[in-house]
Structures are given as structure tokens and as C-alpha cells.
mmCIF file of C-alpha atoms and ligand atoms in Angstrom:
data_model
loop_
_atom_site.group_PDB
_atom_site.id
_atom_site.type_symbol
_atom_site.label_atom_id
_atom_site.label_comp_id
_atom_site.label_asym_id
_atom_site.label_seq_id
_atom_site.Cartn_x
_atom_site.Cartn_y
_atom_site.Cartn_z
ATOM 1 C CA MET A 1 -29.402 -16.276 -28.753
ATOM 2 C CA GLN A 2 -28.964 -12.632 -29.631
ATOM 3 C CA THR A 3 -31.997 -10.502 -28.891
ATOM 4 C CA ASP A 4 -32.886 -7.253 -30.587
ATOM 5 C CA MET A 5 -32.196 -4.428 -28.118
ATOM 6 C CA MET A 6 -35.337 -2.566 -29.106
ATOM 7 C CA GLN A 7 -37.531 -5.666 -28.826
ATOM 8 C CA PRO A 8 -37.386 -6.784 -25.213
ATOM 9 C CA GLU A 9 -38.904 -10.177 -24.549
ATOM 10 C CA PHE A 10 -41.707 -8.962 -22.318
ATOM 11 C CA GLN A 11 -44.971 -7.303 -23.153
ATOM 12 C CA THR A 12 -45.690 -3.965 -21.466
ATOM 13 C CA ARG A 13 -49.364 -3.499 -20.769
ATOM 14 C CA THR A 14 -51.112 -0.533 -22.268
ATOM 15 C CA VAL A 15 -52.899 2.085 -20.180
ATOM 16 C CA LYS A 16 -55.491 4.171 -21.984
ATOM 17 C CA VAL A 17 -55.982 7.812 -21.012
ATOM 18 C CA GLY A 18 -58.720 9.440 -23.072
ATOM 19 C CA ASN A 19 -57.782 8.594 -26.659
ATOM 20 C CA ILE A 20 -54.080 8.043 -25.834
ATOM 21 C CA ASN A 21 -52.384 4.705 -25.173
ATOM 22 C CA ILE A 22 -49.407 4.724 -22.816
ATOM 23 C CA GLY A 23 -47.109 1.697 -23.107
ATOM 24 C CA GLY A 24 -48.047 0.686 -26.648
ATOM 25 C CA PRO A 25 -45.710 0.595 -29.659
ATOM 26 C CA GLU A 26 -45.601 4.401 -29.785
ATOM 27 C CA PHE A 27 -44.080 7.031 -27.485
ATOM 28 C CA THR A 28 -46.209 9.413 -25.374
ATOM 29 C CA VAL A 29 -45.425 13.006 -24.426
ATOM 30 C CA ILE A 30 -47.143 14.720 -21.506
ATOM 31 C CA ALA A 31 -46.373 18.427 -21.149
ATOM 32 C CA GLY A 32 -47.664 21.495 -19.384
ATOM 33 C CA PRO A 33 -47.154 23.820 -16.463
ATOM 34 C CA CYS A 34 -46.093 22.695 -13.001
ATOM 35 C CA SER A 35 -49.176 24.460 -11.620
ATOM 36 C CA ILE A 36 -52.175 26.208 -13.129
ATOM 37 C CA GLU A 37 -51.807 29.943 -12.523
ATOM 38 C CA SER A 38 -54.823 31.408 -14.360
ATOM 39 C CA ARG A 39 -57.271 30.611 -17.141
ATOM 40 C CA GLU A 40 -55.133 32.419 -19.713
ATOM 41 C CA HIS A 41 -51.958 30.714 -18.531
ATOM 42 C CA PHE A 42 -53.488 27.227 -18.731
ATOM 43 C CA GLN A 43 -55.177 27.938 -22.055
ATOM 44 C CA GLN A 44 -52.004 29.308 -23.691
ATOM 45 C CA THR A 45 -49.808 26.503 -22.387
ATOM 46 C CA SER A 46 -52.219 23.704 -23.318
ATOM 47 C CA THR A 47 -52.599 25.117 -26.811
ATOM 48 C CA ALA A 48 -48.832 25.504 -27.277
ATOM 49 C CA VAL A 49 -47.933 21.993 -26.124
ATOM 50 C CA LYS A 50 -50.704 20.492 -28.229
ATOM 51 C CA LYS A 51 -49.482 22.357 -31.307
ATOM 52 C CA ALA A 52 -45.939 21.084 -30.687
ATOM 53 C CA GLY A 53 -47.223 17.494 -30.581
ATOM 54 C CA ALA A 54 -47.846 16.648 -26.908
ATOM 55 C CA HIS A 55 -50.531 14.035 -26.308
ATOM 56 C CA LEU A 56 -51.656 14.909 -22.805
ATOM 57 C CA VAL A 57 -51.449 18.071 -20.752
ATOM 58 C CA ARG A 58 -50.099 18.070 -17.208
ATOM 59 C CA ALA A 59 -51.001 20.827 -14.721
ATOM 60 C CA GLY A 60 -51.107 21.008 -10.936
ATOM 61 C CA ILE A 61 -54.221 22.036 -9.006
ATOM 62 C CA TRP A 62 -52.858 21.325 -5.509
ATOM 63 C CA LYS A 63 -49.121 21.691 -5.007
ATOM 64 C CA LEU A 64 -47.112 20.094 -2.232
ATOM 65 C CA ARG A 65 -44.397 22.684 -1.671
ATOM 66 C CA THR A 66 -41.439 22.447 0.677
ATOM 67 C CA SER A 67 -42.260 25.881 2.082
ATOM 68 C CA ALA A 68 -45.717 26.518 3.520
ATOM 69 C CA GLU A 69 -45.288 30.133 2.324
ATOM 70 C CA ALA A 70 -44.924 29.077 -1.324
ATOM 71 C CA PHE A 71 -47.807 29.021 -3.860
ATOM 72 C CA GLN A 72 -49.958 26.003 -3.028
ATOM 73 C CA GLY A 73 -51.946 25.895 -6.289
ATOM 74 C CA LEU A 74 -55.344 27.394 -7.151
ATOM 75 C CA GLY A 75 -57.238 24.435 -5.695
ATOM 76 C CA SER A 76 -60.977 24.535 -6.344
ATOM 77 C CA ASP A 77 -60.643 27.980 -7.983
ATOM 78 C CA ALA A 78 -59.175 26.139 -10.984
ATOM 79 C CA PHE A 79 -62.104 23.763 -11.572
ATOM 80 C CA ASP A 80 -64.206 25.913 -13.881
ATOM 81 C CA LEU A 81 -61.327 27.209 -15.946
ATOM 82 C CA ILE A 82 -60.029 23.663 -16.465
ATOM 83 C CA LYS A 83 -63.403 22.516 -17.791
ATOM 84 C CA GLU A 84 -63.550 25.488 -20.172
ATOM 85 C CA VAL A 85 -60.012 25.061 -21.499
ATOM 86 C CA LYS A 86 -60.421 21.313 -21.931
ATOM 87 C CA LYS A 87 -63.502 21.923 -24.028
ATOM 88 C CA GLU A 88 -61.428 24.150 -26.325
ATOM 89 C CA THR A 89 -58.322 21.968 -26.638
ATOM 90 C CA GLY A 90 -59.767 18.461 -26.233
ATOM 91 C CA MET A 91 -56.574 17.418 -24.456
ATOM 92 C CA PRO A 92 -56.782 14.835 -21.659
ATOM 93 C CA LEU A 93 -55.421 16.158 -18.342
ATOM 94 C CA VAL A 94 -52.992 14.563 -15.877
ATOM 95 C CA SER A 95 -53.100 16.200 -12.445
ATOM 96 C CA GLU A 96 -51.939 15.337 -8.948
ATOM 97 C CA ILE A 97 -54.300 14.578 -6.111
ATOM 98 C CA THR A 98 -52.921 14.879 -2.618
ATOM 99 C CA ASP A 99 -55.911 13.801 -0.536
ATOM 100 C CA PRO A 100 -58.600 11.109 -1.043
ATOM 101 C CA ARG A 101 -61.349 13.752 -0.759
ATOM 102 C CA GLN A 102 -60.103 15.279 -4.017
ATOM 103 C CA ILE A 103 -60.929 12.111 -6.007
ATOM 104 C CA GLU A 104 -64.598 12.968 -6.217
ATOM 105 C CA GLU A 105 -64.044 16.715 -6.628
ATOM 106 C CA VAL A 106 -62.038 16.384 -9.858
ATOM 107 C CA TYR A 107 -63.204 12.987 -11.124
ATOM 108 C CA ASP A 108 -65.104 14.391 -14.087
ATOM 109 C CA PHE A 109 -62.368 16.549 -15.575
ATOM 110 C CA VAL A 110 -59.015 14.983 -14.599
ATOM 111 C CA ASP A 111 -58.290 12.030 -16.875
ATOM 112 C CA MET A 112 -55.324 10.581 -15.011
ATOM 113 C CA PHE A 113 -54.557 11.001 -11.317
ATOM 114 C CA GLN A 114 -50.943 11.642 -10.457
ATOM 115 C CA ILE A 115 -49.648 10.414 -7.113
ATOM 116 C CA GLY A 116 -46.637 12.611 -6.445
ATOM 117 C CA SER A 117 -43.241 11.637 -5.135
ATOM 118 C CA ARG A 118 -44.085 12.804 -1.605
ATOM 119 C CA ASN A 119 -47.160 10.572 -1.509
ATOM 120 C CA MET A 120 -45.766 7.346 -2.944
ATOM 121 C CA HIS A 121 -45.689 5.987 0.617
ATOM 122 C CA ASN A 122 -49.160 7.311 1.483
ATOM 123 C CA TYR A 123 -50.788 3.903 1.531
ATOM 124 C CA SER A 124 -54.240 5.123 2.511
ATOM 125 C CA LEU A 125 -54.268 7.380 -0.573
ATOM 126 C CA LEU A 126 -52.989 4.507 -2.749
ATOM 127 C CA LYS A 127 -55.760 2.221 -1.471
ATOM 128 C CA GLU A 128 -58.387 4.853 -2.298
ATOM 129 C CA VAL A 129 -57.214 5.317 -5.887
ATOM 130 C CA GLY A 130 -57.163 1.532 -6.155
ATOM 131 C CA LYS A 131 -60.928 1.484 -5.769
ATOM 132 C CA ILE A 132 -61.584 3.584 -8.861
ATOM 133 C CA LYS A 133 -61.082 2.903 -12.555
ATOM 134 C CA LYS A 134 -59.218 6.102 -13.393
ATOM 135 C CA PRO A 135 -55.625 5.635 -14.702
ATOM 136 C CA ILE A 136 -52.970 6.412 -12.072
ATOM 137 C CA LEU A 137 -49.536 7.932 -12.638
ATOM 138 C CA LEU A 138 -47.438 6.726 -9.705
ATOM 139 C CA LYS A 139 -44.281 8.755 -9.270
ATOM 140 C CA ARG A 140 -41.330 7.247 -7.481
ATOM 141 C CA GLY A 141 -40.651 8.576 -3.996
ATOM 142 C CA PHE A 142 -37.468 10.645 -4.119
ATOM 143 C CA ALA A 143 -35.852 8.344 -1.568
ATOM 144 C CA ALA A 144 -37.728 5.155 -2.431
ATOM 145 C CA LEU A 145 -36.036 1.907 -3.296
ATOM 146 C CA ILE A 146 -37.157 0.351 -6.570
ATOM 147 C CA ASP A 147 -38.609 -2.484 -4.521
ATOM 148 C CA GLU A 148 -40.661 -0.065 -2.370
ATOM 149 C CA TRP A 149 -41.963 1.584 -5.523
ATOM 150 C CA ILE A 150 -43.031 -1.749 -6.986
ATOM 151 C CA LYS A 151 -44.660 -2.730 -3.689
ATOM 152 C CA ALA A 152 -46.589 0.569 -3.686
ATOM 153 C CA THR A 153 -48.302 -0.548 -6.920
ATOM 154 C CA GLU A 154 -49.785 -3.484 -5.001
ATOM 155 C CA TYR A 155 -51.767 -1.083 -2.785
ATOM 156 C CA ILE A 156 -53.410 0.326 -5.911
ATOM 157 C CA ARG A 157 -53.966 -3.082 -7.497
ATOM 158 C CA MET A 158 -55.488 -4.467 -4.298
ATOM 159 C CA GLY A 159 -58.716 -2.552 -4.920
ATOM 160 C CA GLY A 160 -58.899 -3.708 -8.551
ATOM 161 C CA ASN A 161 -57.299 -0.766 -10.366
ATOM 162 C CA ASP A 162 -54.671 -2.090 -12.786
ATOM 163 C CA ASN A 163 -54.403 1.092 -14.815
ATOM 164 C CA ILE A 164 -51.043 2.161 -13.469
ATOM 165 C CA VAL A 165 -48.227 4.034 -15.192
ATOM 166 C CA LEU A 166 -44.954 4.448 -13.294
ATOM 167 C CA CYS A 167 -42.875 7.631 -13.417
ATOM 168 C CA GLU A 168 -39.171 7.898 -12.589
ATOM 169 C CA ARG A 169 -38.641 11.514 -11.529
ATOM 170 C CA GLY A 170 -35.135 11.450 -10.093
ATOM 171 C CA ILE A 171 -33.982 10.407 -6.653
ATOM 172 C CA ARG A 172 -32.097 12.164 -3.895
ATOM 173 C CA THR A 173 -28.437 11.202 -3.882
ATOM 174 C CA PHE A 174 -25.237 12.779 -2.498
ATOM 175 C CA GLU A 175 -25.227 15.058 -5.571
ATOM 176 C CA THR A 176 -26.352 18.659 -5.097
ATOM 177 C CA ALA A 177 -25.397 20.247 -8.450
ATOM 178 C CA THR A 178 -28.659 19.005 -9.945
ATOM 179 C CA ARG A 179 -32.050 18.901 -8.209
ATOM 180 C CA ASN A 180 -32.202 15.093 -8.215
ATOM 181 C CA THR A 181 -30.430 12.255 -10.013
ATOM 182 C CA LEU A 182 -32.244 10.539 -12.885
ATOM 183 C CA ASP A 183 -32.146 6.793 -12.343
ATOM 184 C CA LEU A 184 -32.423 5.143 -15.748
ATOM 185 C CA ASN A 185 -31.521 1.842 -14.055
ATOM 186 C CA ALA A 186 -34.929 2.028 -12.455
ATOM 187 C CA VAL A 187 -36.661 2.602 -15.791
ATOM 188 C CA VAL A 188 -35.313 -0.504 -17.484
ATOM 189 C CA TYR A 189 -35.629 -2.566 -14.307
ATOM 190 C CA VAL A 190 -39.237 -1.743 -13.379
ATOM 191 C CA LYS A 191 -40.382 -2.033 -16.975
ATOM 192 C CA ALA A 192 -39.077 -5.574 -17.146
ATOM 193 C CA ARG A 193 -40.203 -6.600 -13.659
ATOM 194 C CA THR A 194 -43.683 -5.072 -13.535
ATOM 195 C CA GLN A 195 -44.521 -4.918 -17.245
ATOM 196 C CA LEU A 196 -46.287 -1.646 -16.458
ATOM 197 C CA PRO A 197 -45.655 1.359 -18.692
ATOM 198 C CA VAL A 198 -42.863 3.579 -17.352
ATOM 199 C CA ILE A 199 -42.346 7.226 -18.187
ATOM 200 C CA VAL A 200 -39.646 9.696 -17.148
ATOM 201 C CA ASP A 201 -39.936 13.198 -15.687
ATOM 202 C CA PRO A 202 -36.701 14.858 -16.815
ATOM 203 C CA SER A 203 -37.787 18.251 -15.418
ATOM 204 C CA HIS A 204 -37.911 17.240 -11.755
ATOM 205 C CA ALA A 205 -34.987 14.859 -12.249
ATOM 206 C CA ILE A 206 -32.419 17.498 -13.180
ATOM 207 C CA GLY A 207 -34.169 20.711 -12.188
ATOM 208 C CA LEU A 208 -32.361 22.746 -14.879
ATOM 209 C CA ARG A 209 -34.243 23.473 -18.094
ATOM 210 C CA GLU A 210 -31.186 23.601 -20.339
ATOM 211 C CA PHE A 211 -30.575 19.883 -19.779
ATOM 212 C CA VAL A 212 -34.177 18.662 -20.022
ATOM 213 C CA PRO A 213 -33.961 17.852 -23.781
ATOM 214 C CA GLN A 214 -30.877 15.604 -23.376
ATOM 215 C CA LEU A 215 -32.552 13.644 -20.576
ATOM 216 C CA THR A 216 -35.685 13.326 -22.697
ATOM 217 C CA TYR A 217 -33.686 11.803 -25.570
ATOM 218 C CA ALA A 218 -31.819 9.495 -23.179
ATOM 219 C CA SER A 219 -35.141 8.362 -21.708
ATOM 220 C CA ALA A 220 -36.485 7.557 -25.167
ATOM 221 C CA ALA A 221 -33.345 5.553 -25.962
ATOM 222 C CA SER A 222 -33.644 3.652 -22.657
ATOM 223 C CA GLY A 223 -37.007 2.269 -23.754
ATOM 224 C CA ALA A 224 -39.209 4.462 -21.541
ATOM 225 C CA ASP A 225 -42.799 4.680 -22.755
ATOM 226 C CA GLY A 226 -42.926 8.443 -22.594
ATOM 227 C CA VAL A 227 -41.936 11.620 -20.779
ATOM 228 C CA ILE A 228 -43.710 14.222 -18.672
ATOM 229 C CA VAL A 229 -42.181 17.668 -19.120
ATOM 230 C CA GLU A 230 -42.823 21.075 -17.527
ATOM 231 C CA VAL A 231 -43.535 23.937 -19.928
ATOM 232 C CA HIS A 232 -44.374 27.567 -19.103
ATOM 233 C CA PRO A 233 -44.997 30.651 -21.288
ATOM 234 C CA GLN A 234 -42.460 32.651 -19.238
ATOM 235 C CA PRO A 235 -40.479 30.215 -17.093
ATOM 236 C CA ASP A 236 -38.702 32.942 -15.107
ATOM 237 C CA LYS A 237 -42.082 34.208 -13.901
ATOM 238 C CA ALA A 238 -43.535 30.788 -13.030
ATOM 239 C CA MET A 239 -45.184 30.406 -9.621
ATOM 240 C CA SER A 240 -43.546 26.991 -9.213
ATOM 241 C CA ASP A 241 -40.625 25.142 -10.804
ATOM 242 C CA GLY A 242 -39.696 27.867 -13.318
ATOM 243 C CA ARG A 243 -36.001 26.937 -13.321
ATOM 244 C CA GLN A 244 -36.804 23.551 -14.818
ATOM 245 C CA SER A 245 -39.597 24.634 -17.178
ATOM 246 C CA LEU A 246 -39.079 24.964 -20.933
ATOM 247 C CA ASN A 247 -40.560 27.898 -22.809
ATOM 248 C CA PHE A 248 -42.792 27.215 -25.817
ATOM 249 C CA SER A 249 -40.071 27.595 -28.412
ATOM 250 C CA ASP A 250 -37.588 25.323 -26.627
ATOM 251 C CA PHE A 251 -40.324 22.701 -26.161
ATOM 252 C CA GLU A 252 -41.119 22.859 -29.867
ATOM 253 C CA LYS A 253 -37.441 22.419 -30.773
ATOM 254 C CA MET A 254 -37.142 19.499 -28.394
ATOM 255 C CA MET A 255 -40.172 17.795 -29.958
ATOM 256 C CA LEU A 256 -38.689 18.089 -33.458
ATOM 257 C CA GLN A 257 -35.431 16.491 -32.319
ATOM 258 C CA LEU A 258 -37.251 13.842 -30.261
ATOM 259 C CA ASP A 259 -39.294 12.911 -33.315
ATOM 260 C CA LYS A 260 -36.097 12.235 -35.304
ATOM 261 C CA ILE A 261 -34.562 10.198 -32.499
ATOM 262 C CA LEU A 262 -37.717 8.148 -31.985
ATOM 263 C CA ASN A 263 -37.925 7.385 -35.695
ATOM 264 C CA ALA A 264 -34.318 6.193 -35.642
ATOM 265 C CA LEU A 265 -35.183 3.994 -32.652
ATOM 266 C CA GLY A 266 -38.161 2.528 -34.479
ATOM 267 C CA ARG A 267 -40.610 3.835 -31.918
ATOM 268 C CA PRO A 268 -42.394 6.887 -33.324
ATOM 269 C CA LEU A 269 -44.328 9.535 -31.481
ATOM 270 C CA GLN A 270 -47.940 8.494 -31.049
ATOM 271 C CA LYS A 271 -50.233 9.849 -33.756
ATOM 272 C CA ILE A 272 -53.116 11.867 -32.417
HETATM 273 C C1 LIG B 1 -44.942 17.739 -10.169
HETATM 274 O O1 LIG B 1 -45.112 16.895 -11.063
HETATM 275 O O2 LIG B 1 -45.135 18.963 -10.339
HETATM 276 C C2 LIG B 1 -44.412 17.280 -8.882
HETATM 277 C C3 LIG B 1 -44.631 17.944 -7.764
HETATM 278 O O3 LIG B 1 -43.675 16.171 -8.989
HETATM 279 P P1 LIG B 1 -42.992 15.253 -7.867
HETATM 280 O O4 LIG B 1 -44.104 14.696 -7.044
HETATM 281 O O5 LIG B 1 -42.262 14.242 -8.678
HETATM 282 O O6 LIG B 1 -42.057 16.145 -7.076
HETATM 283 MN MN1 LIG B 2 -43.289 20.749 -10.665
#
């Protein structure tokens, strides 16, 4: 029997973050800066991505950088400004936690906890976020097998937390021209096997902003439930990941094109 390519025969579960459903019949866009740099920076970026149609804002408080000399994020200095900006924009926030002690510190103003690529194998952290009800965005380790990634979800589920969204963010391969290699195999495979929502991070996958829109469209066509994209008011001045960040105008253009593609695919952008 022929099956409709856009109607796979499994049901993805829906994960609710604030007023947004990830994994439902509509597509979700998460966008924002790699890290929060100041109140003005976070306010401007949140407002711009919201205006362009993003559903959730992403922004790092604690950054795990390869170099210990590099900007490590504002940490607790960002707490008050986040609360203020969220009050203005009303946008739910996705942010990475790197240590179980941070769960309590940011519980009231971070709506979805991101577990970053470097911590996908940090089973004690996974167990801790399994004990809470907050939605979890579990990024794939950059050298993790699909099977290891799926098994990592069990550590979160063990404690009773089923609100998991997976994120393919590119893996390390022999290729060095791009930052990582986007593995769309993984997207279609884990969606079918786990029935969890799966989103793609095209920014970390390719590391080069000029190609982020194409990977976003490809992700939508692959059946991913959404994307998480880095956006910065002045990418060349960003304190982290500027090379892969879109400026406001390029993000807006990408959203207009994505909207057309999603309509053609029969899976529109989620209405806010
Ligand atoms: C990020 O989202 O800014 C990030 C650090 O991602 P990853 O853990 O995928 O490298
Ligand atoms: Mn980043």
C-alpha cells in the first residue's frame, strides 16, 4: 500500500512549552542569541525574532566553551534582566543548564531546559532533570550514536519526565569545511523510533550563517517538528557563535521563505 510521504504512520507526541506545542500538526521556530550579552541585547533580539514569527526565544546563560578564556555567559547576572524582558515580550525561553544546581536557580523563568551536546552523556544531570516536570530539549552529543542518544532519553524518563524534545545539531565527521555535519538520517529515524518531537539546529550543524536558511528548509522537508536558530543584532560582534548567527533582516527573510515552503508541505508555521 502506498503511504502519503507527509503522513507517516506513527503519532509524534506533543510537548507543550508555555502556550506552544512542539510536535503537533504545526511547525515550531525557536530563535535567539547563542548567549545573553546584556539587557538591551536580549530585549532587542527577543523582540526581533518574535516580530519575524518565532514562537520561543533561545538564549544561553551558562556557556560551555572549548576555551576556558572564552566568554562563559553572564550566569546569575542575567537572571533579573531575563525576568524583565520576558515580561515585555511574553515569549517562553529555552536555555541550557549545565549543572543540576542550576535547576532551582532558573526554574521560575526558563520554560524549557536545554541539555547541550557536551552533556548528553552526563547521566547524573539527565537523572536530575527527569525528576522535574519542565520540558527538556535534549541535544545529540556531537559524537553520539543514534542509539546512545535514544538511550539517554531513558535516563530522563526514569524519573517520570516524559516531556522530551530531541535536537539534531550536527555530528563530528571527517569533514572540516563545515563546523559539523547535519545528520538528517537521525531526524527521520529517531522520530519514527521514539515518537518524540525532533527539531534541528542548523546553526551549530553547519557553523556558517549563509547556509543556515537552506538547512532550515531541508529540515522542514524532512519532517522535523521545528528548528532552533541563532540570531544576533550584529553577528560579527557576537560574544559567542557569531559566524553562524543570522542578523535580524536575514532571519526575517528566512521566515518568509520558510512559511511558503511549510505551506507547500501542508505543515504551516504554528499560529501564536
Ligand atoms: C548552543 O545551543 O548554544 C549550544 C552550545 O549548542 P550545542 O550544545 O549543540 O553545542
Ligand atoms: Mn551557540
